[in-house]
Amino acid sequence: MSAEQLPLRTVAGFDFTQPPVFAVSLVLICTVVFLRYLILSGAYHFMVLKLRKNGNSKRLLLSHHNMRSQIRRELILSSVSAVIFGVTGMVVLVLYQLGYTKVYTDVREYPLWYLPVSIVIYLLLHDLYYYWLHRWMHSSAVLRRFHMTHHQSVRTTAFTSFSFHPVESLLQAVILPLIIMFLPMSLTAVFITLFLMTLSAIINHAGLEIYPLGKRFSFIRKNVIGATHHDQHHRNLKKNFGLYFTFWDRWMKTEK
Ligand SMILES: [Zn+2]
Ligand SMILES: [Zn+2]
């Protein structure tokens, strides 16, 4: 059955193709995206500051410096990113209503084991897209014009996680609707993935290594990108382009 023949769905009784519903929802979703970023980043940043103040963590990557003006710039850029991510969220809702996505609301539609598997597949596809997008963004003209906005933060903070040039935010956002047009995902899995995306961006920028340091856990540090890995990218710009996993950096010999 083609998408045109499908009956129009609603989400919780709302028809997002109606302009007034779309407009109100857009304001709400942008606010929620920004508040989620602000609360998570703020809490994480506060924890890092506390550890730094107590001077008792070997996991801190950066020396103390005045970050007030940097954070102010990051918050302004992040508010624009939140609007772009909010617009993308609305696009996803409308695509879902029109039947163009593979998102399903009844988790029993697929076996339960598929829920975490779909999240892992999403993260692997996103990682593939981001690695090559990131490599391209480091070509000199694109770096100068767009990606340098993110790299203005050399000593990153939790607030750097959404701090991008609007063009870069848009390029990062388009992958979500693209993937869910082809990959079946439950709505729950989509929400978990969105949360993981935000959390991972905060973890990678906050200047605090959170993954276990022991030898027994070296496989985590070897394969999953954390603060130490991404910090190296902000310091030298020529290595460590991955997002969630180190596979692409290893295969393309760009890992430091
Ligand atoms: Zn970064
Ligand atoms: Zn970069």
Coordinates of C-alpha atoms and ligand atoms in Angstrom, one line a residue:
M1 CA 0.0 0.0 0.0
S2 CA 1.4 3.4 -0.9
A3 CA 1.8 6.2 1.6
E4 CA -1.0 8.1 -0.1
Q5 CA -3.5 5.3 0.6
L6 CA -2.7 5.0 4.3
P7 CA -5.1 6.7 6.7
L8 CA -3.6 9.8 8.3
R9 CA -2.3 8.9 11.8
T10 CA -2.3 11.2 14.7
V11 CA 0.1 11.2 17.7
A12 CA -1.7 11.3 21.0
G13 CA -4.8 12.6 19.1
F14 CA -2.8 15.6 17.6
D15 CA -2.7 16.2 13.8
F16 CA 0.7 17.9 13.3
T17 CA -0.1 18.6 9.7
Q18 CA -2.5 21.4 10.9
P19 CA -0.5 24.7 10.9
P20 CA -1.7 25.9 14.4
V21 CA -0.9 22.5 16.0
F22 CA 2.4 22.4 14.1
A23 CA 3.4 26.0 15.3
V24 CA 2.5 25.3 19.0
S25 CA 4.3 21.9 19.0
L26 CA 7.3 23.4 17.3
V27 CA 7.7 26.0 20.1
L28 CA 7.2 23.3 22.7
I29 CA 9.6 20.8 21.2
C30 CA 12.3 23.4 20.8
T31 CA 11.9 24.4 24.4
V32 CA 12.0 20.8 25.6
V33 CA 15.2 20.1 23.5
F34 CA 16.9 23.2 24.9
L35 CA 15.9 22.5 28.5
R36 CA 17.0 18.8 28.2
Y37 CA 20.4 20.0 27.0
L38 CA 20.5 22.8 29.6
I39 CA 19.6 20.5 32.6
L40 CA 21.8 17.6 31.6
S41 CA 24.8 19.7 30.7
G42 CA 24.3 22.0 33.7
A43 CA 24.2 19.0 36.1
Y44 CA 27.2 17.4 34.5
H45 CA 29.2 20.6 34.5
F46 CA 28.3 21.2 38.1
M47 CA 29.6 17.7 39.0
V48 CA 32.9 18.3 37.1
L49 CA 33.4 21.7 38.8
K50 CA 32.8 20.0 42.2
L51 CA 35.4 17.3 41.4
R52 CA 37.9 20.0 40.3
K53 CA 37.2 22.0 43.4
N54 CA 37.9 19.0 45.6
G55 CA 41.0 18.2 43.6
N56 CA 40.5 14.5 44.1
S57 CA 39.9 13.1 40.6
K58 CA 42.5 11.6 38.4
R59 CA 39.8 11.5 35.7
L60 CA 39.8 15.3 35.0
L61 CA 41.4 16.2 31.7
L62 CA 41.8 19.9 31.9
S63 CA 43.3 22.5 34.2
H64 CA 41.0 25.1 35.7
H65 CA 40.5 28.3 33.7
N66 CA 37.8 30.9 33.4
M67 CA 35.2 29.4 31.1
R68 CA 32.4 32.0 31.7
S69 CA 32.7 33.8 28.3
Q70 CA 33.2 30.4 26.5
I71 CA 30.1 29.0 28.1
R72 CA 28.0 32.1 27.2
R73 CA 29.0 31.6 23.6
E74 CA 28.2 27.9 23.7
L75 CA 24.8 28.5 25.3
I76 CA 23.9 31.0 22.5
L77 CA 25.0 28.6 19.7
S78 CA 23.3 25.7 21.5
S79 CA 19.9 27.5 21.6
V80 CA 20.1 27.9 17.8
S81 CA 21.0 24.2 17.5
A82 CA 18.0 23.3 19.8
V83 CA 15.7 25.1 17.3
I84 CA 17.2 23.2 14.4
F85 CA 16.9 19.9 16.3
G86 CA 13.3 20.9 17.3
V87 CA 12.4 21.6 13.6
T88 CA 13.9 18.1 12.8
G89 CA 11.7 16.6 15.5
M90 CA 8.6 18.2 13.9
V91 CA 9.6 16.9 10.5
V92 CA 9.9 13.4 12.0
L93 CA 6.4 13.7 13.5
V94 CA 4.9 14.8 10.2
L95 CA 6.7 12.1 8.3
Y96 CA 5.4 9.6 10.8
Q97 CA 1.9 10.8 10.4
L98 CA 2.1 10.6 6.6
G99 CA 3.4 7.1 6.9
Y100 CA 6.9 7.7 5.6
T101 CA 8.8 6.3 8.5
K102 CA 9.2 2.8 9.9
V103 CA 8.6 4.0 13.5
Y104 CA 6.0 1.8 15.3
T105 CA 4.2 2.6 18.5
D106 CA 3.3 -0.9 19.7
V107 CA 6.5 -2.5 21.0
R108 CA 5.0 -6.0 20.4
E109 CA 5.1 -5.4 16.6
Y110 CA 8.6 -6.8 16.6
P111 CA 10.3 -9.2 19.1
L112 CA 11.5 -7.4 22.3
W113 CA 15.1 -8.3 21.6
Y114 CA 14.9 -6.1 18.4
L115 CA 14.4 -2.9 20.5
P116 CA 18.1 -2.8 21.8
V117 CA 19.3 -4.2 18.5
S118 CA 17.6 -1.4 16.5
I119 CA 19.3 1.2 18.8
V120 CA 22.7 -0.4 18.2
I121 CA 22.1 -0.4 14.4
Y122 CA 21.0 3.2 14.6
L123 CA 24.2 4.2 16.5
L124 CA 26.4 2.3 14.0
L125 CA 24.7 4.0 11.0
H126 CA 24.9 7.4 12.7
D127 CA 28.6 6.7 13.5
L128 CA 29.3 5.9 9.9
Y129 CA 27.6 9.0 8.7
Y130 CA 29.2 11.3 11.3
Y131 CA 32.7 10.0 10.7
W132 CA 32.7 10.9 7.0
L133 CA 30.7 14.1 7.5
H134 CA 33.3 15.1 10.2
R135 CA 36.2 14.2 7.9
W136 CA 34.6 16.4 5.2
M137 CA 34.1 19.2 7.7
H138 CA 37.8 19.2 8.4
S139 CA 38.6 20.0 4.8
S140 CA 40.1 23.5 5.0
A141 CA 37.2 25.6 3.4
V142 CA 34.4 23.8 5.3
L143 CA 36.4 23.9 8.6
R144 CA 37.0 27.6 8.2
R145 CA 33.5 28.5 7.2
F146 CA 31.4 26.2 9.5
H147 CA 33.1 23.5 11.7
M148 CA 35.6 26.0 13.4
T149 CA 32.6 27.3 15.3
H150 CA 32.6 24.1 17.3
H151 CA 36.4 24.1 17.6
Q152 CA 36.5 27.5 19.1
S153 CA 36.1 25.6 22.3
V154 CA 39.6 24.0 22.7
R155 CA 39.1 23.1 26.4
T156 CA 35.6 21.8 26.0
T157 CA 32.8 21.8 28.6
A158 CA 29.5 19.9 28.9
F159 CA 27.9 22.9 27.2
T160 CA 30.1 22.4 24.1
S161 CA 28.0 19.4 23.2
F162 CA 25.4 21.4 21.2
S163 CA 27.7 24.3 20.3
F164 CA 27.8 24.2 16.5
H165 CA 27.4 26.5 13.5
P166 CA 23.7 26.3 12.4
V167 CA 24.7 24.6 9.1
E168 CA 26.6 21.9 11.0
S169 CA 23.6 21.4 13.3
L170 CA 21.4 20.9 10.3
L171 CA 23.8 18.4 8.7
Q172 CA 24.0 16.5 11.9
A173 CA 20.2 16.5 12.4
V174 CA 19.2 15.2 8.9
I175 CA 20.5 11.7 9.7
L176 CA 17.6 11.0 12.2
P177 CA 14.7 11.3 9.7
L178 CA 16.8 9.5 7.0
I179 CA 17.6 6.5 9.2
I180 CA 14.0 6.1 10.6
M181 CA 12.6 6.2 7.0
F182 CA 14.3 2.8 6.5
L183 CA 15.1 1.3 9.9
P184 CA 12.1 0.0 11.9
M185 CA 12.3 1.5 15.4
S186 CA 9.8 1.6 18.2
L187 CA 8.9 5.0 19.5
T188 CA 10.5 4.0 22.8
A189 CA 13.7 3.1 21.0
V190 CA 13.7 6.5 19.2
F191 CA 13.4 8.3 22.6
I192 CA 16.1 6.2 24.2
T193 CA 18.4 6.9 21.1
L194 CA 17.8 10.7 21.4
F195 CA 18.7 10.6 25.0
L196 CA 21.8 8.5 24.4
M197 CA 22.9 11.0 21.6
T198 CA 22.6 14.0 24.0
L199 CA 24.3 12.1 26.9
S200 CA 27.2 10.9 24.8
A201 CA 27.8 14.4 23.4
I202 CA 27.9 15.7 27.0
I203 CA 30.2 12.9 28.2
N204 CA 32.6 13.4 25.3
H205 CA 33.0 17.2 25.9
A206 CA 32.8 17.6 29.7
G207 CA 36.5 17.1 30.4
L208 CA 35.9 14.1 32.7
E209 CA 36.8 10.5 31.8
I210 CA 33.9 8.4 33.1
Y211 CA 34.7 5.0 31.7
P212 CA 36.4 2.4 33.9
L213 CA 40.1 2.8 34.0
G214 CA 41.1 -0.7 35.0
K215 CA 42.8 -3.2 32.5
R216 CA 39.8 -5.4 32.7
F217 CA 37.7 -2.7 31.1
S218 CA 40.2 -1.7 28.4
F219 CA 37.8 -3.1 25.7
I220 CA 35.3 -0.4 26.6
R221 CA 38.0 2.4 26.3
K222 CA 39.3 0.8 23.1
N223 CA 35.9 0.7 21.3
V224 CA 33.7 3.3 22.9
I225 CA 34.5 7.0 22.5
G226 CA 34.8 9.0 25.7
A227 CA 36.1 12.3 26.9
T228 CA 39.8 11.4 26.5
H229 CA 39.3 10.4 22.9
H230 CA 37.3 13.4 21.8
D231 CA 39.4 15.8 23.9
Q232 CA 42.4 14.8 21.7
H233 CA 40.3 15.8 18.6
H234 CA 39.7 19.3 20.0
R235 CA 43.5 19.6 20.9
N236 CA 45.0 18.6 17.5
L237 CA 42.1 18.6 14.9
K238 CA 43.8 15.9 12.8
K239 CA 42.8 12.8 14.7
N240 CA 39.8 11.1 16.4
F241 CA 36.8 11.9 14.1
G242 CA 34.4 9.3 15.4
L243 CA 31.2 9.9 17.3
Y244 CA 30.3 6.8 19.4
F245 CA 32.8 4.1 18.4
T246 CA 36.5 4.0 17.5
F247 CA 36.1 1.6 14.6
W248 CA 36.3 4.1 11.8
D249 CA 39.2 5.9 13.3
R250 CA 41.1 2.6 13.6
W251 CA 40.2 1.4 10.1
M252 CA 41.1 4.8 8.5
K253 CA 44.2 5.2 10.7
T254 CA 43.0 8.5 12.2
E255 CA 43.1 7.4 15.8
K256 CA 45.5 9.0 18.3
Ligands
ZN1 ZN 33.5 18.2 19.9
ZN2 ZN 36.1 18.4 14.4

